[in-house]
Short mmCIF file of C-alpha atoms in Angstrom, two decimals:
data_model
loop_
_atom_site.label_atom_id
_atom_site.label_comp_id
_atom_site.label_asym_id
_atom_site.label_seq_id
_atom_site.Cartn_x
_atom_site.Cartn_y
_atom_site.Cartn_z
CA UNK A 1 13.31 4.70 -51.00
CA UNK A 2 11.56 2.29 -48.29
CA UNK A 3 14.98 0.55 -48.24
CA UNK A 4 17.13 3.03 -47.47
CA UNK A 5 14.71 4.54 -44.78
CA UNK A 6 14.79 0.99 -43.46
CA UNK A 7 18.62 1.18 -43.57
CA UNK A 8 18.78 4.03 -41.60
CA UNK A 9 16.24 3.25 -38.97
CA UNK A 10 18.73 -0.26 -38.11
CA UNK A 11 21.68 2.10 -37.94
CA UNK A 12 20.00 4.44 -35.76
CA UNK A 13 18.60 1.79 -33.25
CA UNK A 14 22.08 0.00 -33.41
CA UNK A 15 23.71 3.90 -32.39
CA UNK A 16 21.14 4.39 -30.02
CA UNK A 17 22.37 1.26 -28.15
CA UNK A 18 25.80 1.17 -28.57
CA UNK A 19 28.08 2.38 -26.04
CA UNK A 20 29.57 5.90 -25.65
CA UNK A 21 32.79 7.64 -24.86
CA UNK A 22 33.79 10.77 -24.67
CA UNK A 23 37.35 12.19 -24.66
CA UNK A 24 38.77 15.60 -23.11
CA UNK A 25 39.58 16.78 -26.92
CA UNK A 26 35.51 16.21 -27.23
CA UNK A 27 36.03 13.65 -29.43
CA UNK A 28 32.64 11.08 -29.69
CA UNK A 29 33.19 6.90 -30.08
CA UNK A 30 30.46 4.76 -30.35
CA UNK A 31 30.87 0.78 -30.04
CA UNK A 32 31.22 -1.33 -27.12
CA UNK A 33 32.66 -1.40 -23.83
CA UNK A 34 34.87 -4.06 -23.51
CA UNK A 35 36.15 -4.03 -19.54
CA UNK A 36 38.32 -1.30 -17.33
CA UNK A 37 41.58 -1.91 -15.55
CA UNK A 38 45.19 -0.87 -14.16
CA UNK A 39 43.73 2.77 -15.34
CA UNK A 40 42.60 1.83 -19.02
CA UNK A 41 39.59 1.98 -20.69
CA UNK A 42 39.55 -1.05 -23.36
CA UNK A 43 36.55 0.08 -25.98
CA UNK A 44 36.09 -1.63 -29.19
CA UNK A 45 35.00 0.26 -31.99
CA UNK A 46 33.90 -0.84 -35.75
CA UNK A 47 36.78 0.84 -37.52
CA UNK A 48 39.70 1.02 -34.94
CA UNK A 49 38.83 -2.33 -33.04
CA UNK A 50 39.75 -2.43 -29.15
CA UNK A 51 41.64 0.65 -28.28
CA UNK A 52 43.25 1.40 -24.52
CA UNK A 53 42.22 5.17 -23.24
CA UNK A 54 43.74 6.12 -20.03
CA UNK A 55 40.91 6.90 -17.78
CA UNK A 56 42.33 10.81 -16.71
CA UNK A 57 41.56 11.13 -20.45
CA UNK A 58 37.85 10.71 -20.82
CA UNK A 59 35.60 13.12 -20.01
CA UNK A 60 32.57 10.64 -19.81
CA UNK A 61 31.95 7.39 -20.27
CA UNK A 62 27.88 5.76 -20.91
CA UNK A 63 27.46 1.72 -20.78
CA UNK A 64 24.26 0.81 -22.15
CA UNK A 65 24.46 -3.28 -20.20
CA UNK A 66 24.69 -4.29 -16.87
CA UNK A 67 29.04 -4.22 -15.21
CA UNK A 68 30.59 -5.58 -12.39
CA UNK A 69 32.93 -3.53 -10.32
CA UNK A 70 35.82 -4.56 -8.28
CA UNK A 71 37.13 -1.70 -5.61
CA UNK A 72 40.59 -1.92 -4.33
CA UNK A 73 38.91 -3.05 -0.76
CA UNK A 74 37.63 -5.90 -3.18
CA UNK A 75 34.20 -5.40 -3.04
CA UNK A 76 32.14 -6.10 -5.94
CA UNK A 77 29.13 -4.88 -7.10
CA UNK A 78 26.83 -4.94 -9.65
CA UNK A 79 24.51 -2.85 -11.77
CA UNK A 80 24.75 -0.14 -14.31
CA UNK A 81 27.35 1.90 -14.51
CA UNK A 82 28.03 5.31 -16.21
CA UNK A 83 30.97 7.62 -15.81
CA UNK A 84 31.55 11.51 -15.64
CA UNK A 85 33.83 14.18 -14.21
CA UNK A 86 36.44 11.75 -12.48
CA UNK A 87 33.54 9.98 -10.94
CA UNK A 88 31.72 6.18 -11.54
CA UNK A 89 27.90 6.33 -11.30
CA UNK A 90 25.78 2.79 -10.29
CA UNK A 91 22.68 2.40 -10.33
CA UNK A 92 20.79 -0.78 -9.33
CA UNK A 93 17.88 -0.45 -12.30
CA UNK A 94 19.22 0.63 -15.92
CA UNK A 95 16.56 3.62 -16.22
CA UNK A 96 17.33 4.28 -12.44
CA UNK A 97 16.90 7.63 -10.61
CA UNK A 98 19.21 6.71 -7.66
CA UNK A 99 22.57 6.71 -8.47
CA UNK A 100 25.70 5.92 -6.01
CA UNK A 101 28.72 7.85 -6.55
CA UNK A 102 32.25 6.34 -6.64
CA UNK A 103 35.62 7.90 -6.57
CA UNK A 104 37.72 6.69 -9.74
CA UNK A 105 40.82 5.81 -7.55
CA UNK A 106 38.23 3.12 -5.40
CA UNK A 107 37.35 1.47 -8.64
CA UNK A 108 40.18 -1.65 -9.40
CA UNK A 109 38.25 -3.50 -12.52
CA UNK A 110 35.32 -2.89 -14.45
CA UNK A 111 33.79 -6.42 -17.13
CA UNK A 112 30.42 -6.47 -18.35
CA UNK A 113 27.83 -9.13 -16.42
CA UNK A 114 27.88 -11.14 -19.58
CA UNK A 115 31.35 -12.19 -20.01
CA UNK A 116 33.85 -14.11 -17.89
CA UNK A 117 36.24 -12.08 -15.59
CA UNK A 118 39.60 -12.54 -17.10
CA UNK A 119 42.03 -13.65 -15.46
CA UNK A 120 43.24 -11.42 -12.62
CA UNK A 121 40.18 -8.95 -14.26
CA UNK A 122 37.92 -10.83 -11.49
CA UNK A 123 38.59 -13.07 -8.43
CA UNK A 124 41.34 -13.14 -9.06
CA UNK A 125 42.66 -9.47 -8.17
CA UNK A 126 45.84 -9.62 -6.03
CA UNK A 127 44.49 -8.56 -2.32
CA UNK A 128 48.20 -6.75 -1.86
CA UNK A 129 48.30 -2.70 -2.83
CA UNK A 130 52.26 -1.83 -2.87
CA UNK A 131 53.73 1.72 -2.77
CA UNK A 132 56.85 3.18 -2.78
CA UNK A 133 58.45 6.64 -2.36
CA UNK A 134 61.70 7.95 -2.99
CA UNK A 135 63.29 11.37 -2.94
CA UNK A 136 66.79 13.02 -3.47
CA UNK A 137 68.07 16.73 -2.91
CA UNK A 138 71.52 17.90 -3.09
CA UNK A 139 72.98 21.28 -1.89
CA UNK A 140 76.70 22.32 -2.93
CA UNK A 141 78.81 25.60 -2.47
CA UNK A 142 80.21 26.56 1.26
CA UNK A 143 78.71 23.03 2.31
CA UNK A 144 78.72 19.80 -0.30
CA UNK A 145 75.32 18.07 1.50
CA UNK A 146 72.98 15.65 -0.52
CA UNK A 147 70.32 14.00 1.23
CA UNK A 148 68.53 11.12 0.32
CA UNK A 149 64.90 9.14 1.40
CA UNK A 150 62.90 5.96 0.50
CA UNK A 151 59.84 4.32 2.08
CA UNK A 152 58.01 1.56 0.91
CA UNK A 153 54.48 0.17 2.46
CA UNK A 154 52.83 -3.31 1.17
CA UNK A 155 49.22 -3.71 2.57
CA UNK A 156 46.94 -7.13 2.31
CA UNK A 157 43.45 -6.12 2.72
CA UNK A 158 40.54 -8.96 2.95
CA UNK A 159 37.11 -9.11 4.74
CA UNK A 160 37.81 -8.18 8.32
CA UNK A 161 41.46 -8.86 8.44
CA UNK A 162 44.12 -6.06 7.01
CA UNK A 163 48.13 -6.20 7.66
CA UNK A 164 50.75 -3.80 6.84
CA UNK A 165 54.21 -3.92 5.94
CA UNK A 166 56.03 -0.93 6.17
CA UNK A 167 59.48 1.25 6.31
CA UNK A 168 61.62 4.16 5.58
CA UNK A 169 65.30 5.03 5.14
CA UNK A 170 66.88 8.41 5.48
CA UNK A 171 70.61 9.58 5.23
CA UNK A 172 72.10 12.91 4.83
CA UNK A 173 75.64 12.97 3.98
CA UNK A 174 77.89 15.82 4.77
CA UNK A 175 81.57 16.89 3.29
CA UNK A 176 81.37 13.02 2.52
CA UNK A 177 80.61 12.05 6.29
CA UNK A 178 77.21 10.70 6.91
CA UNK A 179 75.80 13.46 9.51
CA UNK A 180 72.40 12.16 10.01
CA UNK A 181 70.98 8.33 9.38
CA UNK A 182 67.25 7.05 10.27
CA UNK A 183 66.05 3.18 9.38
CA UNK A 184 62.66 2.03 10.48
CA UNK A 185 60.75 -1.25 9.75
CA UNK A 186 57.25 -1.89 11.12
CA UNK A 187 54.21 -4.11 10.60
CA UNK A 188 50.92 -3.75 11.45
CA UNK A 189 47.97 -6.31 12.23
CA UNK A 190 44.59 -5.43 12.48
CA UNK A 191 41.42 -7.57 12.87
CA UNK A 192 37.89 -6.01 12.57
CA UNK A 193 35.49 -8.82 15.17
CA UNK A 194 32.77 -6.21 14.75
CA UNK A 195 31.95 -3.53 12.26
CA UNK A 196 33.65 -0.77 14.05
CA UNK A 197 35.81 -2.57 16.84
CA UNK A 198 39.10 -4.38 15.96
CA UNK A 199 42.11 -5.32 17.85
CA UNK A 200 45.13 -5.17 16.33
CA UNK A 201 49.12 -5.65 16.78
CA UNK A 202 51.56 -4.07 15.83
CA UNK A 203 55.74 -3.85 16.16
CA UNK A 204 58.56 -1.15 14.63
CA UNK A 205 61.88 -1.18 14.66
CA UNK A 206 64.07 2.08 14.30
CA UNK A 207 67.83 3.06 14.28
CA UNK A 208 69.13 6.15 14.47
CA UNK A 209 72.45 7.78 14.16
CA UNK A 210 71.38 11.37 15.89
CA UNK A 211 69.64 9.68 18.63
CA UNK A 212 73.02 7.76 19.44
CA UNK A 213 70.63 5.05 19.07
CA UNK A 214 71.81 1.10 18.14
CA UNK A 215 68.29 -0.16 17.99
CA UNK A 216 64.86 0.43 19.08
CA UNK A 217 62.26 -2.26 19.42
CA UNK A 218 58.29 -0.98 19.94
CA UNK A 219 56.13 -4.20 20.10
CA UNK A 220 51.90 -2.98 21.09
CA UNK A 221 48.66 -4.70 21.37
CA UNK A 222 45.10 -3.42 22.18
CA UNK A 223 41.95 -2.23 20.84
CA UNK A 224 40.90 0.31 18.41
CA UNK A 225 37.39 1.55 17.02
CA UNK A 226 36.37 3.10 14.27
CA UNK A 227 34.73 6.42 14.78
CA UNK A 228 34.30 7.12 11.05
CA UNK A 229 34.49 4.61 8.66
CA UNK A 230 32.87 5.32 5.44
CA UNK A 231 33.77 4.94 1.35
CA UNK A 232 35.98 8.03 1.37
CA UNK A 233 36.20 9.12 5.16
CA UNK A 234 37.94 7.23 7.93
CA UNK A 235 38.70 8.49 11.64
CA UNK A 236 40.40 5.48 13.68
CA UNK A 237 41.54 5.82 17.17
CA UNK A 238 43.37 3.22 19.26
CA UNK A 239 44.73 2.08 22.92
CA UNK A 240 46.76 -0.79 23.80
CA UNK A 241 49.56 -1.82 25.76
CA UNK A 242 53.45 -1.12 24.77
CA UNK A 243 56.90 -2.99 25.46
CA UNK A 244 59.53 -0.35 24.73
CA UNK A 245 63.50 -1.70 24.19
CA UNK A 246 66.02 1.04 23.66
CA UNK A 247 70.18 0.28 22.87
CA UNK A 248 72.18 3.16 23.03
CA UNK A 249 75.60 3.91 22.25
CA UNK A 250 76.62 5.48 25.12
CA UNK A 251 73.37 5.48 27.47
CA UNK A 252 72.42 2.26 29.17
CA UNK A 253 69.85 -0.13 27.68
CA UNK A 254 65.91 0.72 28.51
CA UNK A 255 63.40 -1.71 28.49
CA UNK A 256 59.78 -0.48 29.94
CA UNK A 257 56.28 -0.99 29.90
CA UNK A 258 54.21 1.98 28.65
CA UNK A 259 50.67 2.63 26.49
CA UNK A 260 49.91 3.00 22.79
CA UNK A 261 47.48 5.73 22.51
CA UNK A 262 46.98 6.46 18.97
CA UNK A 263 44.42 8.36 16.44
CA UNK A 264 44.05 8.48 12.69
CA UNK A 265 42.58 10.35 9.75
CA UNK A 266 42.35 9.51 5.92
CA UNK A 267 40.24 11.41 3.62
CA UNK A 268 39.80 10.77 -0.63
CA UNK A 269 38.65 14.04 -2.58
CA UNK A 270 36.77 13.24 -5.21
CA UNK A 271 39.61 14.63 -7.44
CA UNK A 272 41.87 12.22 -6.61
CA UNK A 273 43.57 14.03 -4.12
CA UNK A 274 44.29 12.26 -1.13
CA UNK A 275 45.18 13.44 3.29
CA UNK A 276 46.20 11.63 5.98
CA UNK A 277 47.49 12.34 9.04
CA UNK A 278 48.50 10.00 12.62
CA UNK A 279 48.99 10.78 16.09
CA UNK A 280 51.02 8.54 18.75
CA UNK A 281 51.15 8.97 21.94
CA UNK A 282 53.89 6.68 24.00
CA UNK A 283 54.01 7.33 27.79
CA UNK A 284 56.71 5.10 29.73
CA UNK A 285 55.60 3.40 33.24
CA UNK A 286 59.04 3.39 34.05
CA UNK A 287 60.78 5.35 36.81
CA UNK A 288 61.63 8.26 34.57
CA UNK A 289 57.90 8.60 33.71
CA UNK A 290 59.32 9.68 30.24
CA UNK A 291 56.86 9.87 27.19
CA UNK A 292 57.40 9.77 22.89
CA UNK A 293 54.96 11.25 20.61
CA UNK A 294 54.93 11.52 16.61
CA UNK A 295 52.57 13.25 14.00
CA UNK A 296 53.24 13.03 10.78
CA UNK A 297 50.81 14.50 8.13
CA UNK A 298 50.81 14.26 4.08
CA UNK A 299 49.31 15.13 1.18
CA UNK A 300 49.05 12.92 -2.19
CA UNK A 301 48.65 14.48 -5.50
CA UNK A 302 47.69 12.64 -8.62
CA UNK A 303 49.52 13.04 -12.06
CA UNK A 304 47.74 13.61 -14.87
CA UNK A 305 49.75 11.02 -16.87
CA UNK A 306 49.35 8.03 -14.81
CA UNK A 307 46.57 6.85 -12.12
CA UNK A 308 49.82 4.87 -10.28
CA UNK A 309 52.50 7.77 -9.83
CA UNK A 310 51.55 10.22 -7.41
CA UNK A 311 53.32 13.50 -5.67
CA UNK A 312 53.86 13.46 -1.95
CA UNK A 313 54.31 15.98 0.40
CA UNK A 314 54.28 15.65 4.03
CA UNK A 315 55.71 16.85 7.54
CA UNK A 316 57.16 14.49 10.53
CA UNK A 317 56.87 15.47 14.13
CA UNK A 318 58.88 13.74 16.89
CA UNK A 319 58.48 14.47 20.73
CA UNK A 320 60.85 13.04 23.29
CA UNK A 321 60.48 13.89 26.49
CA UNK A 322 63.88 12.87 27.55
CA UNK A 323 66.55 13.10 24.50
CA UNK A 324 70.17 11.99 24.32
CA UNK A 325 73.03 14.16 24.74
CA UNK A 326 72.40 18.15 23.55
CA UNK A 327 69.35 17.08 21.05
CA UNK A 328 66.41 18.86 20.97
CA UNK A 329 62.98 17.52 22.45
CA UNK A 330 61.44 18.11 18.98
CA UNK A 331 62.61 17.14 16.01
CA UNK A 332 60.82 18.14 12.56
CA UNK A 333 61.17 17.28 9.28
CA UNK A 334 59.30 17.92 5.67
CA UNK A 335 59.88 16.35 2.76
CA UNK A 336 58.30 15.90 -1.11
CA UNK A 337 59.10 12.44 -2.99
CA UNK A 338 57.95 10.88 -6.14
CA UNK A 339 55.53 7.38 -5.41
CA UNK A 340 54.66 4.46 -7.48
CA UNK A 341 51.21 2.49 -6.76
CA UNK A 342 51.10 -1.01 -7.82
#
C-alpha cells in the first residue's frame, strides 16, 4: 500500500511540473515544451512524442522553465513565459506578479534557456520580413474587362538601421486593349541616430499609361521623428527635400525641386488585426507652383489557417494639382488581395 501511495505521489510531482497545453477542442497535454516557430508549437509528449500545433489552435499554453524569445524586430528576451487568448505573457521571476504582454504576431521564435538555439531558431533568424500581394477580378457581359494587381515589399530591419524594398503593378485590360497600366518601384532608407530622430532616403519610380506618363523619378532626403513609437503603436512624421523628374508622352519633360512632407500610422490589435495608413505631401518650387499628394490606407486580416496568409483591403488616394490631358485631379482606387508573409 506504501508503494503505490509512493507511486502516485512521483507521478503527481512529475504532472505538477510538466508543461501544459491546451487546445480550442479543450483538449489537455502534459509533457514538455520543446521550442516555437514559423507559427508551430513543437510539444513532446510521453505517448505521441514531439507533435507540431499551429499556434491559432491553442487556447493556452503554461511553461514551467525559463524561454528565450525572439520578436520579428529581433529583440530577445528572457524569462518565463506563459500563453493565453492570442497573447504571450513574460515575466522576469517564475512566481512573478508583473507580467508583460506580447502580441502573438511580434513573437518570431520561442527555445527554452537550457538548450542551444537551433539553427536559424536563434541568431541566426533572417533580419529580412518579405510580403507579397496579389489580386484578380474579371467582369464580362456588355464589356469583357479583367483587371489584375501585385505588390511585393522586402524589409531588412536591424538595430537602428531599417531599408525597404518595395513595388506594385496594376493593369486593366479592356475588349483585349490594355485601358489602364500603373508600375512603381521604390526603396526606402532609414537610420534611427537617436531614439526618436532618424534621417532617412528614399527614391520611387512610377509609369503610368493614364497619366501619358513614360517615367517618373522621385529621389528625397531629410529628417523624420518619431512621435509614437511603442511595441504595437507607431506615429512617424517626416520632411526632407525632393528632386522630381517627369517624361511624358506628349507634355515636355519636368524636372524640379520641391519638399517631402510626409506622416505615418501603424497600429497591431491584439487580435492580430493589423492598420496602417500614409500621407505625402509633394509641393513643386517650380514656376507652376504645382503640388502631388497620396493617402493610401489598409486593413490586414489574419486567417485562421495560417499565421503567414493574410486578407488585405485598402483604398489609394492620388492628388495632382496639375493633370495631363482631360484627367481628373483625383484619382481613387480600392482594392482586396490575398498576401503571403515570409
Amino acid at each position: 500500500m506504501l508503494f503505490y501511495k509512493v507511486v502516485c505521489f512521483l507521478l503527481l510531482l512529475s504532472c505538477s511540473w510538466a508543461d501544459r497545453m491546451v487546445t480550442l477542442d479543450e483538449s489537455i497535454l502534459n509533457g514538455e515544451f520543446v521550442r516555437f516557430e514559423r507559427g508551430l508549437v513543437h510539444f513532446k509528449t510521453a505517448f505521441l512524442g514531439v507533435i507540431k500545433v499551429p499556434l491559432l489552435k491553442v487556447r493556452s499554453l503554461d511553461v514551467k522553465n525559463k524561454q528565450f524569445l525572439k520578436f520579428t524586430d529581433h529583440g530577445t528576451h528572457l524569462g518565463y513565459m506563459k500563453f493565453k487568448k492570442n497573447q504571450f505573457y513574460l515575466s522576469a521571476k517564475k512566481d512573478g506578479l508583473k507580467f508583460e504582454t506580447i502580441l502573438s504576431p511580434r513573437v518570431a521564435v520561442i527555445w527554452p534557456e537550457v538548450k542551444k538555439a537551433p539553427g536559424v531558431l536563434g541568431s541566426e533568424v533572417s533580419h529580412w520580413k518579405r510580403k507579397i500581394a496579389g489580386g484578380f477580378s474579371k467582369k464580362s457581359g456588355n464589356v469583357n474587362e479583367s483587371t489584375t494587381h501585385f505588390s511585393f515589399e522586402a524589409k531588412y530591419a536591424f538595430q537602428q538601421i531599417a531599408l525597404k524594398f518595395y513595388g506594385s503593378f496594376y493593369e486593366t485590360i479592356r475588349d483585349d486593349q490594355i485601358s489602364k497600366s500603373e508600375k512603381k518601384l521604390a526603396y526606402d532608407y532609414e537610420n534611427k541616430f537617436s531614439e526618436k530622430n532618424q534621417w532617412y532616403i528614399r527614391q520611387a519610380f512610377e509609369k503610368d499609361t493614364i497619366e501619358e506618363l513614360t517615367v517618373r523619378s522621385d529621389l528625397a532626403t531629410g529628417l523624420g521623428y518619431y512621435f509614437i513609437d511603442k511595441k504595437h503603436v507607431n506615429l512617424r512624421g517626416r520632411v526632407g527635400f525632393l528632386h522630381s523628374y517627369e517624361d511624358f508622352e506628349k507634355k515636355d519633360d519636368r524636372s524640379e525641386p520641391g519638399a517631402d512632407v510626409g506622416l505615418s500610422y501603424s497600429h497591431l490589435f491584439k487580435t492580430g488585426i493589423e492598420f496602417k495608413s500614409e500621407l505625402s505631401y509633394l509641393p513643386s518650387f517650380g514656376e507652376e507652383q504645382t503640388y502631388r499628394a497620396v493617402h493610401e490606407s489598409y486593413t490586414t486580416l489574419p486567417w485562421s489557417f495560417s499565421v503567414n496568409w493574410k486578407f488585405k483591403l485598402g483604398v489609394r488616394h492620388e492628388y495632382d494639382s496639375a493633370p495631363t490631358g482631360d484627367n481628373e485631379n483625383l484619382d481613387t482606387r480600392y482594392y482586396s488581395s490575398l498576401e503571403l508573409n515570409f
